[in-house]
Amino acid sequence: MKQGFIYIITNKNNTVLYIGVTSNLPQRIEEHKHKRYENSFSARYNLNKLVYYEQFQMIGDAIGREKQLKAGNRATKEKLINSINPNWNDLYDEIIDIMNI
Protein backbone atom coordinates (compact mmCIF):
# COMPACT_ATOMS: atom_id res chain seq x y z
CA MET A 1 0.00 0.00 0.00
CA LYS A 2 1.08 3.61 -0.60
CA GLN A 3 2.34 5.93 2.09
CA GLY A 4 0.21 8.95 2.91
CA PHE A 5 0.40 12.46 4.28
CA ILE A 6 -2.04 14.86 5.84
CA TYR A 7 -1.25 18.54 5.58
CA ILE A 8 -2.56 21.93 6.59
CA ILE A 9 -2.09 24.92 4.32
CA THR A 10 -3.06 28.54 4.85
CA ASN A 11 -2.78 31.94 3.19
CA LYS A 12 -0.18 34.63 3.89
CA ASN A 13 -2.28 36.11 6.73
CA ASN A 14 -3.09 32.70 8.27
CA THR A 15 -6.82 33.44 8.18
CA VAL A 16 -8.07 30.34 6.34
CA LEU A 17 -7.02 26.74 6.96
CA TYR A 18 -7.32 23.78 4.60
CA ILE A 19 -6.64 20.16 5.53
CA GLY A 20 -5.81 17.69 2.80
CA VAL A 21 -4.48 14.19 2.25
CA THR A 22 -2.13 12.96 -0.47
CA SER A 23 0.32 10.20 -1.33
CA ASN A 24 2.90 12.69 -2.69
CA LEU A 25 3.23 15.77 -0.48
CA PRO A 26 5.78 17.80 -2.49
CA GLN A 27 3.80 17.37 -5.69
CA ARG A 28 0.51 18.28 -4.02
CA ILE A 29 1.92 21.43 -2.38
CA GLU A 30 3.37 22.47 -5.76
CA GLU A 31 -0.12 22.12 -7.21
CA HIS A 32 -1.48 24.41 -4.49
CA LYS A 33 1.32 26.95 -4.99
CA HIS A 34 0.70 27.11 -8.74
CA LYS A 35 -3.12 26.97 -8.45
CA ARG A 36 -3.30 23.94 -10.71
CA TYR A 37 -7.01 23.63 -9.99
CA GLU A 38 -8.01 27.27 -10.43
CA ASN A 39 -11.61 26.82 -9.19
CA SER A 40 -10.63 24.92 -6.06
CA PHE A 41 -11.11 26.18 -2.51
CA SER A 42 -7.36 26.54 -2.00
CA ALA A 43 -6.94 28.57 -5.20
CA ARG A 44 -9.85 30.90 -4.42
CA TYR A 45 -8.47 31.69 -0.95
CA ASN A 46 -4.77 31.76 -1.97
CA LEU A 47 -3.87 28.86 0.29
CA ASN A 48 -0.30 27.94 -0.58
CA LYS A 49 1.69 28.00 2.66
CA LEU A 50 2.35 24.59 4.21
CA VAL A 51 2.24 25.01 7.99
CA TYR A 52 1.75 21.42 9.20
CA TYR A 53 2.03 17.84 7.95
CA GLU A 54 2.14 14.28 9.20
CA GLN A 55 3.49 11.23 7.36
CA PHE A 56 1.93 7.75 7.52
CA GLN A 57 3.10 4.38 6.24
CA MET A 58 -0.34 3.68 4.75
CA ILE A 59 -2.63 6.11 2.95
CA GLY A 60 -5.63 4.68 4.79
CA ASP A 61 -4.19 5.89 8.09
CA ALA A 62 -3.69 9.36 6.61
CA ILE A 63 -7.30 9.44 5.43
CA GLY A 64 -8.49 8.52 8.93
CA ARG A 65 -6.36 11.26 10.46
CA GLU A 66 -7.65 13.79 7.93
CA LYS A 67 -11.24 13.03 8.94
CA GLN A 68 -10.32 13.35 12.61
CA LEU A 69 -8.68 16.76 12.07
CA LYS A 70 -11.49 18.08 9.87
CA ALA A 71 -13.96 17.24 12.65
CA GLY A 72 -12.06 19.45 15.11
CA ASN A 73 -12.48 23.16 15.62
CA ARG A 74 -10.06 25.87 14.55
CA ALA A 75 -8.53 26.22 18.02
CA THR A 76 -7.55 22.55 17.97
CA LYS A 77 -5.96 22.94 14.54
CA GLU A 78 -4.06 26.07 15.63
CA LYS A 79 -2.77 24.25 18.72
CA LEU A 80 -1.53 21.41 16.51
CA ILE A 81 0.25 23.82 14.14
CA ASN A 82 1.76 25.78 17.04
CA SER A 83 3.12 22.55 18.57
CA ILE A 84 5.62 22.12 15.70
CA ASN A 85 5.56 25.44 13.87
CA PRO A 86 4.88 28.30 16.32
CA ASN A 87 5.83 30.98 13.77
CA TRP A 88 3.65 29.45 11.06
CA ASN A 89 6.56 29.36 8.63
CA ASP A 90 6.14 27.77 5.21
CA LEU A 91 7.50 24.22 5.57
CA TYR A 92 7.69 23.55 1.85
CA ASP A 93 11.51 23.61 1.68
CA GLU A 94 11.57 21.02 4.46
CA ILE A 95 9.52 18.49 2.46
CA ILE A 96 10.87 18.90 -1.08
CA ASP A 97 12.90 15.67 -0.84
CA ILE A 98 10.60 13.76 1.52
CA MET A 99 9.70 11.20 -1.16
CA ASN A 100 13.39 10.23 -1.56
CA ILE A 101 13.89 9.24 2.06
Tab-separated table of N, CA and C in Angstrom:
chain	number	residue	atom	x	y	z
A	1	MET	N	0.834	-1.186	0.000
A	1	MET	CA	0.000	0.000	0.000
A	1	MET	C	0.885	1.258	0.000
A	2	LYS	N	0.352	2.347	-0.523
A	2	LYS	CA	1.084	3.610	-0.599
A	2	LYS	C	1.191	4.288	0.757
A	3	GLN	N	2.259	5.082	0.915
A	3	GLN	CA	2.345	5.935	2.094
A	3	GLN	C	1.389	7.104	1.913
A	4	GLY	N	1.126	7.820	2.995
A	4	GLY	CA	0.214	8.951	2.908
A	4	GLY	C	0.651	10.094	3.801
A	5	PHE	N	0.119	11.251	3.513
A	5	PHE	CA	0.398	12.456	4.281
A	5	PHE	C	-0.896	13.215	4.510
A	6	ILE	N	-1.020	13.838	5.664
A	6	ILE	CA	-2.040	14.862	5.836
A	6	ILE	C	-1.268	16.166	5.939
A	7	TYR	N	-1.924	17.251	5.538
A	7	TYR	CA	-1.249	18.535	5.581
A	7	TYR	C	-2.253	19.634	5.847
A	8	ILE	N	-1.747	20.727	6.392
A	8	ILE	CA	-2.555	21.933	6.593
A	8	ILE	C	-1.855	23.063	5.864
A	9	ILE	N	-2.609	23.745	5.008
A	9	ILE	CA	-2.092	24.923	4.319
A	9	ILE	C	-2.949	26.128	4.701
A	10	THR	N	-2.368	27.307	4.535
A	10	THR	CA	-3.061	28.541	4.847
A	10	THR	C	-2.628	29.617	3.862
A	11	ASN	N	-3.179	30.801	4.033
A	11	ASN	CA	-2.784	31.938	3.194
A	11	ASN	C	-1.738	32.778	3.924
A	12	LYS	N	-1.276	33.848	3.309
A	12	LYS	CA	-0.180	34.633	3.890
A	12	LYS	C	-0.555	35.264	5.230
A	13	ASN	N	-1.850	35.511	5.464
A	13	ASN	CA	-2.284	36.114	6.730
A	13	ASN	C	-2.775	35.080	7.739
A	14	ASN	N	-2.697	33.807	7.392
A	14	ASN	CA	-3.094	32.703	8.275
A	14	ASN	C	-4.563	32.768	8.695
A	15	THR	N	-5.415	33.279	7.819
A	15	THR	CA	-6.822	33.442	8.185
A	15	THR	C	-7.705	32.267	7.786
A	16	VAL	N	-7.281	31.483	6.806
A	16	VAL	CA	-8.073	30.337	6.336
A	16	VAL	C	-7.189	29.101	6.390
A	17	LEU	N	-7.748	28.003	6.891
A	17	LEU	CA	-7.016	26.738	6.955
A	17	LEU	C	-7.677	25.710	6.050
A	18	TYR	N	-6.842	24.871	5.435
A	18	TYR	CA	-7.320	23.783	4.601
A	18	TYR	C	-6.546	22.536	4.987
A	19	ILE	N	-7.257	21.446	5.207
A	19	ILE	CA	-6.636	20.159	5.529
A	19	ILE	C	-6.827	19.235	4.341
A	20	GLY	N	-5.744	18.612	3.915
A	20	GLY	CA	-5.809	17.691	2.795
A	20	GLY	C	-5.033	16.418	3.065
A	21	VAL	N	-5.192	15.462	2.169
A	21	VAL	CA	-4.475	14.192	2.248
A	21	VAL	C	-3.933	13.884	0.858
A	22	THR	N	-2.758	13.270	0.814
A	22	THR	CA	-2.126	12.961	-0.469
A	22	THR	C	-1.120	11.830	-0.283
A	23	SER	N	-0.744	11.218	-1.380
A	23	SER	CA	0.316	10.204	-1.334
A	23	SER	C	1.665	10.802	-1.748
A	24	ASN	N	1.656	12.031	-2.269
A	24	ASN	CA	2.896	12.692	-2.685
A	24	ASN	C	2.839	14.161	-2.244
A	25	LEU	N	3.353	14.433	-1.072
A	25	LEU	CA	3.226	15.766	-0.476
A	25	LEU	C	3.907	16.869	-1.283
A	26	PRO	N	5.157	16.711	-1.717
A	26	PRO	CA	5.780	17.804	-2.486
A	26	PRO	C	4.994	18.154	-3.752
A	27	GLN	N	4.555	17.139	-4.458
A	27	GLN	CA	3.799	17.369	-5.691
A	27	GLN	C	2.491	18.096	-5.389
A	28	ARG	N	1.807	17.675	-4.344
A	28	ARG	CA	0.515	18.281	-4.021
A	28	ARG	C	0.674	19.737	-3.597
A	29	ILE	N	1.704	20.043	-2.815
A	29	ILE	CA	1.921	21.430	-2.385
A	29	ILE	C	2.291	22.293	-3.591
A	30	GLU	N	3.071	21.744	-4.512
A	30	GLU	CA	3.372	22.466	-5.761
A	30	GLU	C	2.080	22.816	-6.501
A	31	GLU	N	1.156	21.867	-6.541
A	31	GLU	CA	-0.125	22.124	-7.207
A	31	GLU	C	-0.869	23.267	-6.541
A	32	HIS	N	-0.841	23.301	-5.207
A	32	HIS	CA	-1.484	24.412	-4.493
A	32	HIS	C	-0.772	25.728	-4.798
A	33	LYS	N	0.542	25.717	-4.767
A	33	LYS	CA	1.315	26.947	-4.988
A	33	LYS	C	1.093	27.525	-6.384
A	34	HIS	N	0.888	26.660	-7.366
A	34	HIS	CA	0.697	27.113	-8.742
A	34	HIS	C	-0.774	27.129	-9.175
A	35	LYS	N	-1.666	26.935	-8.211
A	35	LYS	CA	-3.118	26.968	-8.454
A	35	LYS	C	-3.508	26.094	-9.646
A	36	ARG	N	-3.031	24.870	-9.612
A	36	ARG	CA	-3.303	23.943	-10.709
A	36	ARG	C	-4.798	23.781	-10.952
A	37	TYR	N	-5.552	23.739	-9.871
A	37	TYR	CA	-7.006	23.634	-9.990
A	37	TYR	C	-7.589	25.006	-9.645
A	38	GLU	N	-7.718	25.855	-10.645
A	38	GLU	CA	-8.015	27.270	-10.433
A	38	GLU	C	-9.363	27.548	-9.784
A	39	ASN	N	-10.306	26.618	-9.827
A	39	ASN	CA	-11.607	26.817	-9.194
A	39	ASN	C	-11.712	26.154	-7.827
A	40	SER	N	-10.610	25.627	-7.334
A	40	SER	CA	-10.631	24.917	-6.058
A	40	SER	C	-10.687	25.901	-4.882
A	41	PHE	N	-11.064	25.384	-3.733
A	41	PHE	CA	-11.114	26.185	-2.507
A	41	PHE	C	-9.760	26.817	-2.220
A	42	SER	N	-8.705	26.026	-2.327
A	42	SER	CA	-7.365	26.537	-2.004
A	42	SER	C	-6.928	27.639	-2.967
A	43	ALA	N	-7.293	27.527	-4.219
A	43	ALA	CA	-6.938	28.566	-5.196
A	43	ALA	C	-7.729	29.847	-4.934
A	44	ARG	N	-9.014	29.720	-4.657
A	44	ARG	CA	-9.853	30.904	-4.417
A	44	ARG	C	-9.395	31.703	-3.207
A	45	TYR	N	-8.889	31.011	-2.183
A	45	TYR	CA	-8.468	31.687	-0.954
A	45	TYR	C	-6.952	31.836	-0.835
A	46	ASN	N	-6.236	31.612	-1.933
A	46	ASN	CA	-4.772	31.760	-1.973
A	46	ASN	C	-4.068	30.967	-0.875
A	47	LEU	N	-4.471	29.733	-0.720
A	47	LEU	CA	-3.867	28.860	0.287
A	47	LEU	C	-2.688	28.141	-0.352
A	48	ASN	N	-1.491	28.541	0.026
A	48	ASN	CA	-0.302	27.936	-0.582
A	48	ASN	C	0.873	27.828	0.382
A	49	LYS	N	0.629	28.069	1.657
A	49	LYS	CA	1.690	28.002	2.658
A	49	LYS	C	1.482	26.760	3.530
A	50	LEU	N	2.412	25.818	3.424
A	50	LEU	CA	2.354	24.586	4.213
A	50	LEU	C	2.795	24.892	5.640
A	51	VAL	N	1.896	24.709	6.603
A	51	VAL	CA	2.238	25.013	7.995
A	51	VAL	C	2.273	23.776	8.890
A	52	TYR	N	1.772	22.645	8.378
A	52	TYR	CA	1.753	21.424	9.196
A	52	TYR	C	1.610	20.212	8.280
A	53	TYR	N	2.230	19.111	8.666
A	53	TYR	CA	2.027	17.844	7.954
A	53	TYR	C	2.374	16.678	8.855
A	54	GLU	N	1.819	15.540	8.536
A	54	GLU	CA	2.143	14.275	9.197
A	54	GLU	C	2.314	13.230	8.106
A	55	GLN	N	3.220	12.290	8.332
A	55	GLN	CA	3.489	11.227	7.363
A	55	GLN	C	3.034	9.892	7.949
A	56	PHE	N	2.435	9.054	7.111
A	56	PHE	CA	1.935	7.747	7.523
A	56	PHE	C	2.450	6.679	6.566
A	57	GLN	N	2.633	5.472	7.080
A	57	GLN	CA	3.102	4.379	6.236
A	57	GLN	C	2.031	3.921	5.255
A	58	MET	N	0.759	4.105	5.622
A	58	MET	CA	-0.340	3.678	4.752
A	58	MET	C	-1.314	4.829	4.533
A	59	ILE	N	-1.730	5.024	3.311
A	59	ILE	CA	-2.628	6.114	2.946
A	59	ILE	C	-3.945	6.038	3.725
A	60	GLY	N	-4.391	4.839	4.028
A	60	GLY	CA	-5.633	4.681	4.790
A	60	GLY	C	-5.549	5.334	6.163
A	61	ASP	N	-4.389	5.242	6.793
A	61	ASP	CA	-4.192	5.887	8.093
A	61	ASP	C	-4.240	7.406	7.949
A	62	ALA	N	-3.668	7.910	6.858
A	62	ALA	CA	-3.689	9.358	6.607
A	62	ALA	C	-5.120	9.840	6.388
A	63	ILE	N	-5.910	9.069	5.678
A	63	ILE	CA	-7.303	9.441	5.435
A	63	ILE	C	-8.078	9.494	6.749
A	64	GLY	N	-7.837	8.527	7.612
A	64	GLY	CA	-8.486	8.522	8.926
A	64	GLY	C	-8.094	9.737	9.750
A	65	ARG	N	-6.834	10.084	9.713
A	65	ARG	CA	-6.355	11.257	10.463
A	65	ARG	C	-6.935	12.541	9.879
A	66	GLU	N	-7.047	12.620	8.567
A	66	GLU	CA	-7.648	13.791	7.932
A	66	GLU	C	-9.079	13.996	8.427
A	67	LYS	N	-9.853	12.940	8.472
A	67	LYS	CA	-11.240	13.034	8.937
A	67	LYS	C	-11.296	13.489	10.388
A	68	GLN	N	-10.374	12.968	11.203
A	68	GLN	CA	-10.316	13.352	12.611
A	68	GLN	C	-10.024	14.850	12.739
A	69	LEU	N	-9.043	15.344	11.984
A	69	LEU	CA	-8.679	16.758	12.066
A	69	LEU	C	-9.781	17.667	11.529
A	70	LYS	N	-10.415	17.262	10.448
A	70	LYS	CA	-11.490	18.082	9.874
A	70	LYS	C	-12.665	18.200	10.829
A	71	ALA	N	-12.860	17.212	11.685
A	71	ALA	CA	-13.962	17.242	12.645
A	71	ALA	C	-13.689	18.193	13.811
A	72	GLY	N	-12.426	18.563	14.001
A	72	GLY	CA	-12.060	19.447	15.109
A	72	GLY	C	-12.328	20.912	14.794
A	73	ASN	N	-12.281	21.728	15.825
A	73	ASN	CA	-12.484	23.163	15.621
A	73	ASN	C	-11.168	23.860	15.289
A	74	ARG	N	-11.256	25.124	14.960
A	74	ARG	CA	-10.065	25.870	14.547
A	74	ARG	C	-9.031	25.942	15.668
A	75	ALA	N	-9.470	26.126	16.897
A	75	ALA	CA	-8.535	26.222	18.023
A	75	ALA	C	-7.688	24.960	18.141
A	76	THR	N	-8.286	23.814	17.919
A	76	THR	CA	-7.553	22.547	17.968
A	76	THR	C	-6.510	22.488	16.860
A	77	LYS	N	-6.883	22.940	15.671
A	77	LYS	CA	-5.958	22.944	14.539
A	77	LYS	C	-4.807	23.921	14.785
A	78	GLU	N	-5.112	25.087	15.330
A	78	GLU	CA	-4.064	26.072	15.631
A	78	GLU	C	-3.101	25.526	16.677
A	79	LYS	N	-3.617	24.847	17.683
A	79	LYS	CA	-2.770	24.252	18.720
A	79	LYS	C	-1.825	23.220	18.113
A	80	LEU	N	-2.337	22.421	17.190
A	80	LEU	CA	-1.530	21.411	16.509
A	80	LEU	C	-0.415	22.079	15.702
A	81	ILE	N	-0.751	23.091	14.932
A	81	ILE	CA	0.253	23.819	14.141
A	81	ILE	C	1.300	24.432	15.062
A	82	ASN	N	0.844	25.110	16.111
A	82	ASN	CA	1.763	25.775	17.042
A	82	ASN	C	2.706	24.800	17.744
A	83	SER	N	2.293	23.539	17.878
A	83	SER	CA	3.124	22.547	18.566
A	83	SER	C	4.419	22.250	17.809
A	84	ILE	N	4.402	22.394	16.472
A	84	ILE	CA	5.618	22.117	15.704
A	84	ILE	C	6.104	23.316	14.896
A	85	ASN	N	5.235	24.313	14.734
A	85	ASN	CA	5.562	25.444	13.869
A	85	ASN	C	4.966	26.727	14.464
A	86	PRO	N	5.484	27.165	15.620
A	86	PRO	CA	4.876	28.305	16.324
A	86	PRO	C	4.889	29.615	15.531
A	87	ASN	N	5.785	29.762	14.587
A	87	ASN	CA	5.828	30.985	13.774
A	87	ASN	C	5.039	30.863	12.469
A	88	TRP	N	4.441	29.718	12.261
A	88	TRP	CA	3.650	29.446	11.063
A	88	TRP	C	4.458	29.710	9.793
A	89	ASN	N	5.701	29.251	9.808
A	89	ASN	CA	6.558	29.359	8.627
A	89	ASN	C	6.103	28.375	7.556
A	90	ASP	N	6.422	28.682	6.308
A	90	ASP	CA	6.141	27.768	5.206
A	90	ASP	C	7.145	26.622	5.280
A	91	LEU	N	6.653	25.407	5.420
A	91	LEU	CA	7.501	24.218	5.573
A	91	LEU	C	7.833	23.552	4.242
A	92	TYR	N	7.493	24.182	3.149
A	92	TYR	CA	7.692	23.545	1.846
A	92	TYR	C	9.135	23.110	1.615
A	93	ASP	N	10.108	23.975	1.916
A	93	ASP	CA	11.508	23.614	1.681
A	93	ASP	C	11.917	22.383	2.475
A	94	GLU	N	11.263	22.161	3.600
A	94	GLU	CA	11.569	21.016	4.457
A	94	GLU	C	11.114	19.697	3.838
A	95	ILE	N	10.109	19.746	2.979
A	95	ILE	CA	9.524	18.490	2.460
A	95	ILE	C	9.833	18.217	0.995
A	96	ILE	N	10.604	19.065	0.351
A	96	ILE	CA	10.871	18.896	-1.084
A	96	ILE	C	11.389	17.488	-1.405
A	97	ASP	N	12.294	16.979	-0.580
A	97	ASP	CA	12.899	15.667	-0.837
A	97	ASP	C	12.327	14.544	0.000
A	98	ILE	N	11.161	14.749	0.602
A	98	ILE	CA	10.599	13.760	1.521
A	98	ILE	C	10.274	12.419	0.841
A	99	MET	N	10.030	12.441	-0.440
A	99	MET	CA	9.701	11.204	-1.164
A	99	MET	C	10.948	10.366	-1.441
A	100	ASN	N	12.129	10.945	-1.296
A	100	ASN	CA	13.387	10.227	-1.558
A	100	ASN	C	14.001	9.613	-0.320
A	101	ILE	N	13.336	9.745	0.795
A	101	ILE	CA	13.890	9.236	2.065
A	101	ILE	C	13.584	7.775	2.216
